[in-house]
Coordinates of C-alpha atoms in Angstrom, one line a residue:
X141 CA 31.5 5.6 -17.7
X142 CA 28.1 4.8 -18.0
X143 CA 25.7 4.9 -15.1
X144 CA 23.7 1.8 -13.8
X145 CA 20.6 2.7 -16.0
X146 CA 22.6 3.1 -19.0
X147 CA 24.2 -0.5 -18.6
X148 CA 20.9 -2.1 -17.9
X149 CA 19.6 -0.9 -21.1
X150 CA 22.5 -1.9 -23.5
X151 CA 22.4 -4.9 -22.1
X152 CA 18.4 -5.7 -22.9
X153 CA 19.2 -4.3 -26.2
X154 CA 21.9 -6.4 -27.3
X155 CA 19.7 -9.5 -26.6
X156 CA 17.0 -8.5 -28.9
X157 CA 14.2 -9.7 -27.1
X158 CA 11.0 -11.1 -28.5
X159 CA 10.2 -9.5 -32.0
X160 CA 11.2 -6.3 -30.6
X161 CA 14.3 -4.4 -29.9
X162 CA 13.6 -2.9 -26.9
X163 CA 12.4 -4.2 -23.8
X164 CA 9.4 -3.2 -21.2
X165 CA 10.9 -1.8 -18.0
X166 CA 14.3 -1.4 -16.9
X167 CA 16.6 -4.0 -14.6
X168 CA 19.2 -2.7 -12.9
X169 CA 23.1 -5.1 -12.1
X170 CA 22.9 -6.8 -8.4
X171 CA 24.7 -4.2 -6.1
X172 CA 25.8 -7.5 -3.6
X173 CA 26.5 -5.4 -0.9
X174 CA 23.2 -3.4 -1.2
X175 CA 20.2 -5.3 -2.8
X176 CA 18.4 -8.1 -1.2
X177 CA 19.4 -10.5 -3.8
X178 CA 15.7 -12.5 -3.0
X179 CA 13.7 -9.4 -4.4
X180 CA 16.0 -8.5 -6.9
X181 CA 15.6 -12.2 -8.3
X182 CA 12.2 -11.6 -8.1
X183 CA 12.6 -8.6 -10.7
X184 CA 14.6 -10.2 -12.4
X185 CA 12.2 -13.0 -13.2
X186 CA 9.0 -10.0 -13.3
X187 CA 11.0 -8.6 -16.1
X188 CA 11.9 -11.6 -18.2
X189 CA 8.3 -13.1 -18.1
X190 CA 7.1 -9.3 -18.9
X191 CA 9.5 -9.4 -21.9
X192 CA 9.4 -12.8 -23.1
X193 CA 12.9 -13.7 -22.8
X194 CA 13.8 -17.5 -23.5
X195 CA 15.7 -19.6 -21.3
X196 CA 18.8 -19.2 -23.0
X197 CA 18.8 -15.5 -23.2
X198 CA 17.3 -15.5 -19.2
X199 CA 20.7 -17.0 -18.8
X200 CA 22.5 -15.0 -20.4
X201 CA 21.1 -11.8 -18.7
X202 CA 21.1 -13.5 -15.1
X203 CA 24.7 -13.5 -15.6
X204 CA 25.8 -10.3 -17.1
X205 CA 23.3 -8.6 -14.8
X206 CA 25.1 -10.4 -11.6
X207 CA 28.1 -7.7 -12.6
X208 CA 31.4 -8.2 -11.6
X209 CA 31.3 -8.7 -8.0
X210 CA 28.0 -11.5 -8.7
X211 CA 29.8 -13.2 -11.3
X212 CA 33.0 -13.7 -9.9
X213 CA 30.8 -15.3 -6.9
X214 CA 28.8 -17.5 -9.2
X215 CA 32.5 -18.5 -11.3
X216 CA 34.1 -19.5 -7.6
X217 CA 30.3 -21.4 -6.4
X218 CA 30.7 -23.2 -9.9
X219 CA 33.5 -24.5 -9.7
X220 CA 35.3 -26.9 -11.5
X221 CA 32.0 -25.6 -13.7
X222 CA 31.4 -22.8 -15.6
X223 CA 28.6 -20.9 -15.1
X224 CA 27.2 -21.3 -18.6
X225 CA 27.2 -24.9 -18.6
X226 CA 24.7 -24.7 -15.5
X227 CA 20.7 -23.8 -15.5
X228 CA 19.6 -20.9 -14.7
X229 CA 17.5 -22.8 -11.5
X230 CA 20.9 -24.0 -10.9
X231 CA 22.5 -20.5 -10.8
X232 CA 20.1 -18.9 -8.8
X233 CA 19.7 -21.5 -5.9
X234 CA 23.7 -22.0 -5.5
X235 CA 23.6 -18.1 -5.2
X236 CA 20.8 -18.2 -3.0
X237 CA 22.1 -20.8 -0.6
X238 CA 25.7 -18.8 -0.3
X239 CA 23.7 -15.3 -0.1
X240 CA 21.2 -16.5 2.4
X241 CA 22.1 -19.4 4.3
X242 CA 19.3 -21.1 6.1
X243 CA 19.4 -19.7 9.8
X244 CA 18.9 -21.3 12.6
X245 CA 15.1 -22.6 13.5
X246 CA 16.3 -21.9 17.7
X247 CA 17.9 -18.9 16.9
X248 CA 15.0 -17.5 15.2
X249 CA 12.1 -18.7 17.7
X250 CA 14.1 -17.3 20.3
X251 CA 14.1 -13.7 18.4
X252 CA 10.3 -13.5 17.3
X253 CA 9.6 -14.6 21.2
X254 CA 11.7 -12.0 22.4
X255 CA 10.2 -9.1 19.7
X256 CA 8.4 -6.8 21.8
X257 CA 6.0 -3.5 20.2
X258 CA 8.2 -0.5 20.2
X259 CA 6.3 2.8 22.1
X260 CA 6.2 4.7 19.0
X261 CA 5.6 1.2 16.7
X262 CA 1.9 1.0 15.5
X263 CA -0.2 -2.5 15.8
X264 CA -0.1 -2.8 11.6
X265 CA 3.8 -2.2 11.8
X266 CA 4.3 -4.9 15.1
X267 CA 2.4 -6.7 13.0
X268 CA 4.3 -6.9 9.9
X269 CA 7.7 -7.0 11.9
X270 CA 6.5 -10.2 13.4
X271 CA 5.1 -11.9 10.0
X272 CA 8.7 -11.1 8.6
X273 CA 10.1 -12.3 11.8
X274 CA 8.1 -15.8 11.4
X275 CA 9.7 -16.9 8.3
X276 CA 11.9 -18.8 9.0
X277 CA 10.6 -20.3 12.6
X278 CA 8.5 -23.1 11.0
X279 CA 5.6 -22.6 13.1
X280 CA 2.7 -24.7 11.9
X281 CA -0.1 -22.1 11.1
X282 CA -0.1 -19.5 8.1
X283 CA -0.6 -15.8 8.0
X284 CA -2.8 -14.4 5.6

């Protein structure tokens, strides 16, 4: 059985990407459960622009790097569709909006109001917590 490296790599080699063979970089399936699908999207889309993939192939990958568990998701979102005969913008966001629903603006000003420093918690780590925190509470000023 081969590991999770191993399938990345047959799989950017059977696309034949750009002029080349082989690609730059490895990208790992989407572990559901495990990844943060936001960041790994963000890889994903690092390591097609890094390698020059073109929209159809980007596609393509998105999919059979979803695995199993992704795909069978993105085949019961799609429905009466198939998956290929959406985008891959498409794909992503209807992913995107099952994985990570939009929470609740209340909800979330009522937990970064109630975030308080930890003892052992230093001001750059409060800090950071509370950035993270702010994301989704609409306030009107940005961080920089």
């Amino acid at each position: 059985m081969p590991n999770e490296q191993d399938s990345s790599q047959v799989v950017t080699q059977a696309l034949g990407v750009g002029n080349s063979r082989f690609c730059i970089g490895q990208m790992s399936e989407l572990r559901l459960k495990d990844d943060d699908f936001n960041a790994w999207v963000e890889r994903f889309e690092l390591y097609v622009n890094l390698n020059e993939i073109n929209k159809h192939k980007k596609k393509l990958m998105f999919l059979t790097l979803l695995g199993n568990d992704g795909y069978s998701l993105v085949r019961d979102l799609c429905t009466p569709k198939k998956p290929l005969d959406l985008s891959y913008d498409d794909l992503k966001q209807s992913l995107s909006d099952y994985i990570n629903p939009k929470p609740n603006l209340i909800t979330e000003r009522y937990k970064f109001k109630e975030r308080k420093q930890a003892a052992d918690e230093t001001i750059i780590q409060f800090s950071t917590a509370l950035k993270k925190m702010s994301e989704f509470c609409e306030f009107c000023y940005q961080f920089e």
